[in-house]
Coordinates of C-alpha atoms in Angstrom, one line a residue:
X154 CA 0.0 0.0 0.0
X155 CA 2.7 2.5 1.0
X156 CA 4.7 1.7 -2.2
X157 CA 1.7 2.1 -4.5
X158 CA 0.6 5.4 -2.9
X159 CA 4.2 6.7 -3.0
X160 CA 4.4 6.1 -6.7
X161 CA 0.9 7.7 -7.2
X162 CA 2.0 10.8 -5.2
X163 CA 5.2 11.1 -7.3
X164 CA 3.3 11.0 -10.6
X165 CA 0.3 12.9 -9.2
X166 CA -0.9 16.4 -9.8
X167 CA 1.0 18.0 -7.0
X168 CA 3.8 15.9 -5.4
X169 CA 4.8 18.6 -2.9
X170 CA 1.3 18.8 -1.4
X171 CA 0.8 15.1 -1.6
X172 CA 3.9 14.6 0.6
X173 CA 3.3 17.3 3.2
X174 CA -0.5 17.8 3.3
X175 CA -1.4 20.7 5.6
X176 CA -2.0 21.6 9.2
X177 CA -5.8 21.0 9.0
X178 CA -5.6 17.4 7.8
X179 CA -2.0 16.3 8.7
X180 CA -2.1 13.5 6.2
X181 CA -0.1 13.2 3.0
X182 CA 2.7 10.7 2.3
X183 CA 4.7 11.8 5.3
X184 CA 1.9 10.4 7.5
X185 CA 1.7 7.3 5.4
X186 CA 5.4 6.7 6.1
X187 CA 5.0 7.4 9.8
X188 CA 2.2 4.8 9.9
X189 CA 4.3 2.3 8.1
X190 CA 7.1 2.8 10.5
X191 CA 4.7 2.6 13.4
X192 CA 3.4 -0.7 12.1
X193 CA 6.9 -2.2 11.8
X194 CA 7.9 -1.1 15.3
X195 CA 4.7 -2.3 16.9
X196 CA 4.9 -5.6 15.1
X197 CA 8.5 -6.1 16.2
X198 CA 8.5 -4.7 19.8
X199 CA 5.0 -5.7 21.1
X200 CA 5.8 -9.4 20.8
X201 CA 4.0 -10.8 23.9
X202 CA 0.3 -11.4 24.6
X203 CA 0.5 -9.5 27.9
X204 CA 1.8 -6.4 26.2
X205 CA -1.1 -6.3 23.8
X206 CA -3.5 -6.9 26.6
X207 CA -2.0 -3.8 28.3
X208 CA -2.5 -1.9 25.1
X209 CA -6.2 -2.7 25.0
X210 CA -6.5 -2.0 28.7
X211 CA -4.8 1.4 28.5
X212 CA -6.8 2.3 25.4
X213 CA -10.1 1.5 27.2
X214 CA -9.0 3.4 30.4
X215 CA -8.0 6.4 28.2
X216 CA -11.4 6.3 26.6
X217 CA -12.9 6.6 30.1
X218 CA -10.9 9.8 30.7
X219 CA -12.1 11.1 27.4
X220 CA -15.7 10.2 28.2
X221 CA -15.5 12.0 31.5
X222 CA -14.3 15.1 29.7
X223 CA -17.2 14.8 27.3
X224 CA -19.7 14.6 30.2
X225 CA -18.4 17.9 31.4
X226 CA -19.0 19.2 27.8
X227 CA -22.6 18.0 28.0
X228 CA -22.9 19.7 31.4
X229 CA -21.7 23.0 29.9
X230 CA -18.6 23.1 32.1
X231 CA -16.3 22.7 29.1
X232 CA -16.9 24.2 25.7
X233 CA -17.8 22.0 22.7
X234 CA -15.1 23.0 20.2
X235 CA -17.3 22.6 17.1
X236 CA -20.2 24.4 18.7
X237 CA -23.7 23.0 18.8
X238 CA -24.7 19.9 20.7
X239 CA -22.4 17.3 19.2
X240 CA -19.7 16.5 21.7
X241 CA -16.1 16.3 20.3
X242 CA -13.9 15.8 23.4
X243 CA -10.4 17.0 22.9
X244 CA -10.4 15.9 19.2
X245 CA -12.1 19.1 18.0
X246 CA -14.4 17.1 15.7
X247 CA -17.4 14.9 16.7
X248 CA -16.6 12.4 13.9
X249 CA -13.0 11.8 15.1
X250 CA -14.3 11.2 18.6
X251 CA -17.0 8.9 17.3
X252 CA -14.7 6.4 15.6
X253 CA -12.4 6.5 18.6
X254 CA -15.3 5.4 20.8
X255 CA -16.3 2.7 18.3
X256 CA -12.9 1.1 18.6
X257 CA -12.9 1.3 22.4
X258 CA -16.4 -0.1 22.7
X259 CA -15.2 -3.2 20.8
X260 CA -11.9 -3.2 22.9
X261 CA -14.0 -3.2 26.1
X262 CA -16.1 -6.2 24.8
X263 CA -13.0 -8.1 23.9
X264 CA -11.5 -7.6 27.3
X265 CA -14.8 -8.7 28.9
X266 CA -14.7 -12.0 27.1
X267 CA -11.0 -12.4 27.6
X268 CA -10.7 -11.6 31.3
X269 CA -11.6 -14.1 34.0
X270 CA -11.7 -11.7 36.9
X271 CA -15.4 -10.7 37.5
X272 CA -14.8 -7.2 38.8
X273 CA -12.7 -6.3 35.8
X274 CA -15.4 -7.5 33.5
X275 CA -17.9 -5.3 35.3
X276 CA -15.5 -2.3 35.0
X277 CA -14.9 -2.9 31.3
X278 CA -18.7 -3.2 30.8
X279 CA -19.3 0.1 32.6
X280 CA -16.6 1.9 30.6
X281 CA -17.9 0.4 27.3
X282 CA -21.4 1.5 28.2
X283 CA -20.2 5.1 29.0
X284 CA -18.2 5.1 25.7
X285 CA -21.5 4.1 24.0
X286 CA -23.3 7.0 25.6
X287 CA -20.7 9.5 24.4
X288 CA -20.8 7.9 20.9
X289 CA -24.6 8.6 20.9
X290 CA -24.0 12.3 21.8
X291 CA -21.5 12.7 19.0
X292 CA -24.6 12.3 16.7
X293 CA -22.3 10.8 14.1
X294 CA -24.6 8.7 12.0
X295 CA -22.0 6.7 10.1
X296 CA -20.2 5.7 13.2
X297 CA -23.3 4.7 15.2
X298 CA -24.7 2.8 12.3
X299 CA -21.3 1.2 11.8
X300 CA -21.2 0.1 15.4
X301 CA -24.7 -1.4 15.2
X302 CA -23.8 -3.2 12.0
X303 CA -20.5 -4.4 13.5
X304 CA -22.2 -5.7 16.6
X305 CA -24.9 -7.4 14.6
X306 CA -22.3 -9.1 12.3
X307 CA -20.2 -10.3 15.3
X308 CA -23.4 -11.6 17.0
X309 CA -24.5 -13.4 13.8
X310 CA -21.1 -15.1 13.4
X311 CA -21.2 -16.3 17.0
X312 CA -24.9 -17.4 16.9
X313 CA -24.5 -19.3 13.6
X314 CA -21.0 -20.7 13.6
X315 CA -19.6 -21.0 17.2
X316 CA -20.2 -24.6 17.9
X317 CA -18.3 -24.7 21.2
X318 CA -19.9 -22.0 23.3
X319 CA -23.7 -22.7 23.6
X320 CA -24.0 -20.0 26.3
X321 CA -22.4 -17.4 24.0
X322 CA -24.6 -18.4 21.1
X323 CA -27.6 -17.6 23.3
X324 CA -26.2 -14.3 24.3
X325 CA -25.4 -13.4 20.7
X326 CA -28.9 -14.4 19.7
X327 CA -30.3 -12.1 22.4
X328 CA -28.1 -9.2 21.2
X329 CA -29.5 -9.7 17.7
X330 CA -33.0 -9.6 19.1
X331 CA -32.3 -6.4 21.1
X332 CA -30.8 -4.7 18.1
X333 CA -33.7 -5.6 15.9
X334 CA -36.2 -4.4 18.5
X335 CA -34.3 -1.1 18.9
X336 CA -34.1 -0.5 15.2
X337 CA -37.8 -1.4 14.6
X338 CA -38.9 0.6 17.6
X339 CA -37.1 3.7 16.4
X340 CA -38.6 3.4 13.0
X341 CA -42.0 3.2 14.7
X342 CA -41.5 6.4 16.8
X343 CA -39.3 8.4 14.4
X344 CA -42.1 10.9 13.7
X345 CA -43.1 11.5 17.3
X346 CA -42.5 14.7 19.3
X347 CA -40.1 12.8 21.6
X348 CA -37.8 12.2 18.7
X349 CA -38.3 15.7 17.3
X350 CA -37.1 17.3 20.6
X351 CA -33.8 15.3 20.6
X352 CA -31.2 16.8 18.3
X353 CA -29.4 13.4 18.1
X354 CA -32.5 11.3 17.4
X355 CA -33.7 13.9 14.9
X356 CA -30.5 13.5 12.9
X357 CA -31.4 9.8 12.4
X358 CA -35.1 10.5 11.9
X359 CA -34.3 12.8 9.0
X360 CA -31.9 10.4 7.4
X361 CA -33.0 9.8 3.9
X362 CA -31.9 10.1 0.3
X363 CA -33.4 13.6 0.2
X364 CA -31.6 14.7 3.4
X365 CA -29.4 17.7 2.6
X366 CA -26.2 16.1 3.8
X367 CA -26.9 12.9 1.9
X368 CA -27.7 14.8 -1.2
X369 CA -24.4 16.8 -0.9
X370 CA -22.5 13.5 -0.4
X371 CA -24.0 12.1 -3.7
X372 CA -22.9 15.3 -5.5
X373 CA -19.3 14.9 -4.1
X374 CA -19.2 11.2 -4.8
X375 CA -20.2 11.9 -8.4
X376 CA -17.4 14.4 -8.8
X377 CA -15.0 11.9 -7.2
X378 CA -15.9 9.2 -9.8
X379 CA -15.5 11.7 -12.6
X380 CA -12.0 12.5 -11.3
X381 CA -11.1 8.8 -11.2
X382 CA -12.3 8.4 -14.8
X383 CA -9.8 11.1 -15.8
X384 CA -6.8 9.4 -14.1
X385 CA -7.9 5.8 -13.6
X386 CA -4.7 3.9 -13.0
X387 CA -2.7 5.8 -10.3
X388 CA -5.1 8.7 -9.6
X389 CA -4.3 12.3 -8.7
X390 CA -2.0 11.7 -5.7
X391 CA -2.9 12.3 -2.0
X392 CA -4.3 15.7 -0.9
X393 CA -5.3 16.7 -4.5
X394 CA -9.1 16.2 -4.3
X395 CA -9.5 20.0 -4.4
X396 CA -8.5 19.9 -8.1
X397 CA -11.2 17.4 -8.8
X398 CA -13.8 19.3 -6.7
X399 CA -13.1 22.5 -8.6
X400 CA -12.9 21.0 -12.0
X401 CA -16.1 19.0 -11.8
X402 CA -17.9 21.2 -9.3
X403 CA -21.7 20.7 -9.3
X404 CA -23.6 24.0 -9.1
X405 CA -26.2 22.4 -6.9
X406 CA -23.5 22.5 -4.2
X407 CA -24.1 26.2 -3.8
X408 CA -25.4 26.0 -0.2
X409 CA -22.6 23.7 0.9
X410 CA -18.9 24.1 1.9
X411 CA -17.1 25.6 -1.1
X412 CA -13.6 24.0 -0.7
X413 CA -14.0 20.3 -0.2
X414 CA -10.6 18.6 0.0
X415 CA -11.9 15.0 0.5
X416 CA -14.7 12.9 -1.1
X417 CA -16.1 12.1 2.4
X418 CA -15.8 8.4 1.5
X419 CA -12.5 6.6 2.2
X420 CA -13.0 4.2 -0.7
X421 CA -13.5 7.0 -3.2
X422 CA -10.7 9.0 -1.6
X423 CA -8.2 6.2 -2.2
X424 CA -9.6 5.6 -5.7
X425 CA -8.8 9.3 -6.5
X426 CA -5.5 9.3 -4.5
X427 CA -4.1 6.1 -6.1
X428 CA -6.4 5.1 -8.9
X429 CA -7.7 1.5 -9.1
X430 CA -4.3 0.2 -8.0
X431 CA -4.3 2.4 -4.9
X432 CA -7.8 1.3 -4.0
X433 CA -7.0 -2.3 -4.4
X434 CA -3.9 -1.8 -2.2
X435 CA -6.1 -0.1 0.4
X436 CA -8.8 -2.9 0.3
X437 CA -6.0 -5.5 0.6
X438 CA -5.3 -4.2 4.1
X439 CA -8.7 -5.3 5.2
X440 CA -8.5 -8.5 3.1
X441 CA -5.1 -9.5 4.6
X442 CA -6.4 -8.7 8.1
X443 CA -9.4 -11.0 7.6
X444 CA -7.2 -13.7 6.2
X445 CA -4.7 -13.6 9.1
X446 CA -7.5 -13.4 11.6
X447 CA -9.5 -16.4 10.5
X448 CA -6.8 -18.6 8.9
X449 CA -3.5 -17.9 10.8
X450 CA -4.5 -16.8 14.3
X451 CA -4.9 -20.3 15.7
X452 CA -4.8 -19.4 19.4
X453 CA -7.6 -16.8 19.3
X454 CA -11.1 -17.8 20.3
X455 CA -14.0 -17.7 17.9
X456 CA -15.7 -15.0 19.9
X457 CA -12.6 -12.7 19.7
X458 CA -12.3 -13.3 16.0
X459 CA -16.0 -12.4 15.6
X460 CA -15.6 -9.2 17.6
X461 CA -12.5 -8.1 15.7
X462 CA -14.4 -8.8 12.5
X463 CA -17.3 -6.7 13.7
X464 CA -14.9 -3.9 14.6
X465 CA -13.3 -4.0 11.1
X466 CA -16.8 -3.9 9.6
X467 CA -17.9 -1.0 11.8
X468 CA -14.7 0.9 10.9
X469 CA -15.1 0.2 7.2
X470 CA -18.8 1.3 7.2
X471 CA -17.8 4.5 9.0
X472 CA -15.3 5.2 6.3
X473 CA -17.9 5.0 3.6
X474 CA -19.3 8.4 4.8
X475 CA -16.2 10.3 6.0
X476 CA -12.5 10.6 5.3
X477 CA -10.1 8.9 7.6
X478 CA -8.0 10.8 10.2
X479 CA -4.9 10.3 12.3
X480 CA -6.9 9.0 15.3
X481 CA -8.5 6.1 13.5
X482 CA -5.4 5.5 11.4
X483 CA -3.3 4.8 14.5
X484 CA -6.0 2.5 16.0
X485 CA -6.4 0.7 12.7
X486 CA -2.7 0.2 12.2
X487 CA -2.4 -1.0 15.8
X488 CA -5.0 -3.6 15.0
X489 CA -3.1 -4.7 11.9
X490 CA 0.1 -5.0 14.1
X491 CA -1.8 -7.1 16.6
X492 CA -3.1 -9.4 13.9
X493 CA 0.4 -9.7 12.5
X494 CA 1.6 -10.7 16.0
X495 CA -1.3 -13.3 16.5
X496 CA -0.7 -14.8 13.1
X497 CA 3.1 -15.2 13.5
X498 CA 3.8 -15.8 17.2
X499 CA 3.6 -19.6 16.8
X500 CA 5.6 -19.6 13.6
X501 CA 9.4 -20.1 13.3
X502 CA 11.2 -16.7 13.4
X503 CA 12.4 -15.4 10.1
X504 CA 16.1 -16.2 9.5
X505 CA 16.2 -18.0 12.8
X506 CA 19.6 -19.5 11.9
X507 CA 21.2 -16.2 10.9
X508 CA 24.3 -15.0 12.6
X509 CA 23.6 -12.8 15.6
X510 CA 24.7 -9.1 15.7
X511 CA 28.0 -8.6 17.6
X512 CA 28.8 -5.7 19.9
X513 CA 30.9 -4.2 17.1
X514 CA 27.9 -4.3 14.8
X515 CA 25.8 -2.5 17.4
X516 CA 28.5 0.1 18.1
X517 CA 28.5 1.0 14.4
X518 CA 24.7 0.8 14.0
X519 CA 23.7 3.0 16.9
X520 CA 25.5 6.2 15.9
X521 CA 24.1 5.8 12.3
X522 CA 20.6 5.3 13.6
X523 CA 20.9 8.4 15.9
X524 CA 22.1 10.6 13.1
X525 CA 19.3 9.4 10.8
X526 CA 16.8 10.0 13.6
X527 CA 17.9 13.5 14.3
X528 CA 17.9 14.3 10.6
X529 CA 14.3 13.0 10.2
X530 CA 13.0 14.6 13.3
X531 CA 14.4 18.0 12.4
X532 CA 13.5 18.2 8.7
X533 CA 10.2 16.3 8.7
X534 CA 8.8 17.1 12.1
X535 CA 10.5 20.0 13.9
X536 CA 10.4 22.5 11.1
X537 CA 6.7 21.9 10.6
X538 CA 6.1 22.4 14.3
X539 CA 8.2 25.6 14.3
X540 CA 6.2 26.8 11.2
X541 CA 3.0 26.4 13.2
X542 CA 4.4 28.2 16.3
X543 CA 5.6 31.2 14.1
X544 CA 2.3 31.3 12.3
X545 CA 0.4 31.5 15.6
X546 CA 2.7 34.3 16.7
X547 CA 1.9 36.3 13.6
X548 CA -1.8 35.6 13.9
X549 CA -1.9 36.7 17.5
X550 CA 0.1 39.9 16.8
X551 CA -2.1 40.8 13.8
X552 CA -5.3 40.3 15.7
X553 CA -4.2 42.2 18.8
X554 CA -5.7 45.6 19.7
X555 CA -3.8 47.6 18.8
X556 CA -2.1 45.5 16.1
X557 CA 1.5 44.6 16.9
X558 CA 2.6 45.1 13.3
X559 CA 6.3 44.3 13.8
X560 CA 5.7 41.1 15.7
X561 CA 3.1 40.0 13.1
X562 CA 5.6 40.7 10.3
X563 CA 8.3 38.8 12.1
X564 CA 6.0 35.8 12.8
X565 CA 4.8 35.5 9.2
X566 CA 8.3 35.9 7.8
X567 CA 9.7 33.2 10.1
X568 CA 6.8 30.8 9.2
X569 CA 7.5 31.2 5.5
X570 CA 11.2 30.7 6.0
X571 CA 10.9 27.0 6.9
X572 CA 9.2 26.3 3.6
X573 CA 7.7 23.0 4.8
X574 CA 4.5 21.5 6.2
X575 CA 1.9 24.3 6.6
X576 CA 3.2 26.7 4.0
X577 CA -0.2 26.9 2.2
X578 CA -1.9 27.9 5.4
X579 CA 0.8 30.6 6.0
X580 CA 0.0 32.1 2.6
X581 CA -3.7 32.0 3.2
X582 CA -3.3 33.8 6.6
X583 CA -1.1 36.4 5.0
X584 CA -4.0 37.3 2.6
X585 CA -6.5 37.3 5.5
X586 CA -4.3 39.6 7.6
X587 CA -3.6 42.0 4.7
X588 CA -6.5 44.5 5.5
X589 CA -5.2 44.8 9.1
X590 CA -1.5 45.1 8.1
X591 CA -2.4 47.7 5.5
X592 CA -4.3 49.8 8.1
X593 CA -3.5 53.4 8.9
X594 CA -2.3 52.5 12.3
X595 CA 0.6 50.5 10.8
X596 CA 3.7 52.4 9.8
X597 CA 4.3 52.9 6.0
X598 CA 7.7 51.0 6.3
X599 CA 6.1 47.9 7.8
X600 CA 3.1 48.1 5.4
X601 CA 5.5 48.0 2.4
X602 CA 7.5 45.2 3.8
X603 CA 4.4 43.2 4.5
X604 CA 3.1 43.8 1.0
X605 CA 6.4 42.7 -0.6
X606 CA 6.6 39.6 1.5
X607 CA 2.9 38.6 0.9
X608 CA 3.1 39.3 -2.8
X609 CA 6.2 37.2 -3.2
X610 CA 4.7 34.4 -1.2
X611 CA 1.5 34.4 -3.2
X612 CA 3.3 34.4 -6.5
X613 CA 5.5 31.6 -5.3
X614 CA 2.4 29.7 -4.3
X615 CA 0.8 30.1 -7.7
X616 CA 4.0 28.9 -9.3
X617 CA 4.2 25.8 -7.1
X618 CA 0.5 24.9 -7.3
X619 CA -0.6 25.9 -10.8
X620 CA -4.2 25.2 -11.7
X621 CA -5.5 25.6 -8.1
X622 CA -8.6 27.8 -8.1
X623 CA -8.4 28.4 -4.4
X624 CA -5.0 30.1 -4.6
X625 CA -6.0 32.1 -7.6
X626 CA -9.0 33.4 -5.6
X627 CA -6.8 34.2 -2.7
X628 CA -4.5 36.1 -5.0
X629 CA -7.4 38.0 -6.5
X630 CA -8.6 39.0 -3.0
X631 CA -5.1 40.2 -2.0
X632 CA -4.5 42.4 -5.0
X633 CA -8.1 43.8 -4.7
X634 CA -7.3 44.8 -1.1
X635 CA -4.3 46.7 -2.2
X636 CA -6.1 48.4 -5.1
X637 CA -4.3 46.5 -7.9
X638 CA -7.4 46.1 -10.0
X639 CA -5.7 44.7 -13.1
X640 CA -4.0 41.8 -11.2
X641 CA -7.1 41.2 -9.1
X642 CA -9.2 40.8 -12.2
X643 CA -6.7 38.5 -13.8
X644 CA -6.5 36.1 -10.9
X645 CA -10.3 36.1 -10.2
X646 CA -10.9 35.2 -13.8
X647 CA -8.3 32.5 -13.6
X648 CA -10.1 31.0 -10.6
X649 CA -13.3 30.9 -12.6
X650 CA -11.6 29.4 -15.6
X651 CA -10.4 26.6 -13.3
X652 CA -13.8 26.1 -11.7
X653 CA -16.2 27.4 -14.3
X654 CA -19.4 26.3 -12.4
X655 CA -18.7 27.6 -8.9
X656 CA -21.0 30.4 -8.1
X657 CA -19.0 31.6 -5.1
X658 CA -16.1 32.5 -7.4
X659 CA -18.4 34.4 -9.6
X660 CA -19.8 36.3 -6.6
X661 CA -16.2 37.3 -5.8
X662 CA -15.6 38.6 -9.3
X663 CA -18.9 40.3 -9.5
X664 CA -18.4 42.1 -6.2
X665 CA -15.0 43.2 -7.4
X666 CA -16.6 44.7 -10.5
X667 CA -19.2 46.5 -8.4
X668 CA -16.5 47.9 -6.1
X669 CA -14.6 49.3 -9.2
X670 CA -17.9 50.6 -10.7
X671 CA -17.8 48.2 -13.7
X672 CA -21.5 47.6 -13.3
X673 CA -22.1 46.1 -16.8
X674 CA -19.4 43.4 -16.2
X675 CA -20.9 42.7 -12.8
X676 CA -24.3 42.2 -14.3
X677 CA -23.0 39.7 -16.8
X678 CA -21.1 37.7 -14.1
X679 CA -24.1 37.5 -11.7
X680 CA -26.4 36.6 -14.5
X681 CA -24.0 33.7 -15.4
X682 CA -24.0 32.6 -11.7
X683 CA -27.8 32.7 -11.5
X684 CA -28.2 30.7 -14.8
X685 CA -26.2 27.8 -13.3
X686 CA -29.0 27.0 -10.8
X687 CA -32.2 29.0 -10.6
X688 CA -32.9 27.5 -7.1
X689 CA -29.9 29.5 -5.7
X690 CA -31.6 32.4 -4.0
X691 CA -28.2 34.0 -3.2
X692 CA -27.4 34.1 -6.9
X693 CA -30.9 35.6 -7.6
X694 CA -30.4 38.4 -5.0
X695 CA -26.9 39.1 -6.3
X696 CA -28.3 39.4 -9.8
X697 CA -31.1 41.7 -8.7
X698 CA -28.6 43.9 -6.9
X699 CA -26.5 44.0 -10.0
X700 CA -29.5 45.2 -11.9
X701 CA -29.9 48.1 -9.5
X702 CA -26.2 49.0 -9.9
X703 CA -26.8 49.0 -13.6
X704 CA -29.7 51.5 -13.2
X705 CA -32.4 48.9 -14.0
X706 CA -34.4 49.1 -10.7
X707 CA -37.7 48.2 -12.4
X708 CA -36.1 45.2 -14.0
X709 CA -34.7 44.2 -10.6
X710 CA -38.1 44.2 -9.0
X711 CA -39.7 42.4 -11.9
X712 CA -37.0 39.7 -11.8
X713 CA -37.4 39.2 -8.0
X714 CA -41.2 38.8 -8.5
X715 CA -40.6 36.2 -11.3
X716 CA -38.2 34.3 -9.0
X717 CA -40.7 34.3 -6.1
X718 CA -38.5 36.4 -3.9
X719 CA -39.0 39.5 -1.7
X720 CA -39.5 42.5 -4.0
X721 CA -39.2 45.2 -1.3
X722 CA -35.4 45.5 -2.1
X723 CA -34.6 46.8 1.4
X724 CA -31.8 44.4 2.4
X725 CA -28.3 45.7 3.2
X726 CA -27.1 44.7 -0.3
X727 CA -29.7 47.0 -1.9
X728 CA -29.0 49.8 0.6
X729 CA -25.3 49.6 -0.4
X730 CA -26.2 49.7 -4.0
X731 CA -28.4 52.8 -3.6
X732 CA -25.7 54.5 -1.5
X733 CA -23.0 53.7 -4.2
X734 CA -25.3 55.3 -6.8
X735 CA -25.9 58.4 -4.6
X736 CA -29.6 57.7 -4.2
X737 CA -29.7 59.0 -0.7
X738 CA -33.4 59.6 -0.5
X739 CA -34.0 55.9 -1.2
X740 CA -31.5 55.0 1.4
X741 CA -33.1 57.3 3.9
X742 CA -36.6 55.8 3.2
X743 CA -35.4 52.3 3.8
X744 CA -33.5 53.1 7.0
X745 CA -36.4 55.1 8.4
X746 CA -38.7 52.1 7.9
X747 CA -36.3 49.9 9.7
X748 CA -36.1 52.3 12.6
X749 CA -39.9 52.6 12.8
X750 CA -40.1 48.8 13.1
X751 CA -37.2 48.7 15.7
X752 CA -36.6 52.1 17.4
X753 CA -33.5 50.7 19.2
X754 CA -31.7 49.7 16.0
X755 CA -28.6 51.8 16.5
X756 CA -26.9 50.4 13.4
X757 CA -29.7 51.7 11.1
X758 CA -29.7 55.1 13.0
X759 CA -25.9 55.4 12.4
X760 CA -26.3 54.6 8.7
X761 CA -29.2 57.1 8.5
X762 CA -27.0 59.8 10.0
X763 CA -24.3 59.0 7.4
X764 CA -26.9 59.1 4.6
X765 CA -28.2 62.6 5.8
X766 CA -24.6 63.9 5.9
X767 CA -23.8 62.6 2.4
X768 CA -26.9 64.2 1.0
X769 CA -26.0 67.6 2.7
X770 CA -28.6 67.5 5.4
X771 CA -26.3 68.1 8.4
X772 CA -29.2 69.1 10.7
X773 CA -31.0 65.8 10.4
X774 CA -27.7 64.0 10.7
X775 CA -27.0 65.7 14.0
X776 CA -30.6 65.1 15.2
X777 CA -30.2 61.4 14.4
X778 CA -27.0 61.1 16.4
X779 CA -28.6 62.9 19.3
X780 CA -31.4 60.4 19.2
X781 CA -28.7 57.7 19.5
X782 CA -27.4 59.3 22.6
X783 CA -30.8 59.1 24.2
X784 CA -31.0 55.4 23.5
X785 CA -27.4 54.6 24.6
X786 CA -25.9 57.3 26.8
X787 CA -22.8 55.3 27.4
X788 CA -21.5 56.4 24.0
X789 CA -22.4 60.1 24.4
X790 CA -18.8 61.4 24.5
X791 CA -17.9 59.6 21.3
X792 CA -21.1 60.6 19.6
X793 CA -20.6 64.3 20.7
X794 CA -17.2 64.2 18.9
X795 CA -18.9 63.0 15.7
X796 CA -21.5 65.8 16.0
X797 CA -18.7 68.4 16.3
X798 CA -17.0 67.0 13.2
X799 CA -20.3 67.2 11.3
X800 CA -20.9 70.8 12.4
X801 CA -17.3 71.9 11.6
X802 CA -17.4 70.3 8.1
X803 CA -18.0 72.4 5.1

């Protein structure tokens, strides 16, 4: 598997990205190599049954600590990192936590059947049940359904084929019955108010082929298959799904995430990463594991084999709806290492009659190993870590109040200097911080240095990653922020050329045209975006606003009516358009209506004062600000200063 994927990465679209990945995913070939090394070390060093039992025990006890943390999240003591109600522990993602709990529920069951001490069985049962509860509150449907299916498969194997343990066959049959009752019972009550009031149960109740998440998955999977058809043998290389997503983007994805970097299906991910050869290599991991488990692990009980099979099935089913991550990778590779141990422990050692290493051999090998280790850690681990530290330094300094411009500049420069894992994120953050670093509070010298550094980094990024719509869009944003309209337009057009059906890129270009008063071009772009999918209400509103900018207000209202949308044209987008066109009376009418509906709307009062001032009505502007002081006296001093500026202006 590692060899095939390595070749696929070398001949893929972007070998650099395939090797390093990024901070968000932490995958790439460097992770594949780490996992391979981990497998080799685990298989060689953990060479006794008691060591593997300790591994399972420590994993289960660790899951108890994680479950306890999650209980505090449910109680509101600790924050749920993702927000919402789906607990995520310390993983930062409910899906990552879910598959971790699936593994440990099975580990707890294996320890229950393996251990003869009653109190230990009880403890493992309690921990496994608590892990099951936390799994439920992750609301991760693929993992929960995978667990149910894995338990059902294990129970069926025991009930049908375990000829030695009659008692276990009865237990397995009972488990099958309980699962059947629970599933049928849920189907029966799925439309009740009890289910509707539970965010977790509601996610399962709404599970259907028309569910928004399911529909989005089918769109992405279709794109993934189209990508594979273009490069069927060795695929695109790891971490290059974004090229597929942009090239084959389905306009019906307009309401979903706009920069998918995985197919959300491990099978399709590896089909795109390594082509049909890579997918076969990936599937062979499961095939080899099953073969070793059932044919070579002669000292393992039928019950354990069934539970490990159920675990593999649960994990595989989970992977049909998500992409894998380092948490589940480590647990899966650990499982492969254990199966290797169980299938070879009774066999004769490889090269058993080979000559043993001498002290002289060891004295030569150890220094070489240390040098290699230091080299690998520094170039492949430490530099990436330092990039992250420097990037965080730059982000903190640029978001401080007031901005610490020199520290931000130093942090970003240092992060770029390592030129390793995380470089794409550094460039993206440079673009995001540009408006702050170009602010009036930053000295001209630092502003110029920041621009030069960021421009060079962006151009280098475009050279290294040609054909990436995401970086072209970032470049367009950067140059637009600095007033370089010519380069901004070039890069935004390049982004659309690389992803010609993505509405969000067209919105970016259209907004750019509106900001530079190229209203006819904006109208053309927004019409193109709307024509991609008439169900996209955002595209419809953008197009209507573009009609207003183009001086076609009657046409805008007629269009909104034909699209079945609100024809009042009083949203912020329309207000901005009227303001840009200098139609202050219209702006004032809209804002007055908002204030009448909500007298405490300070934002609308502030905008109304600005509209009065722009139209030359300083008296009403002052009166509006004085009304604001009556509503919120805490800002009186600041508002008085604004009044003085208005009165002193000519």
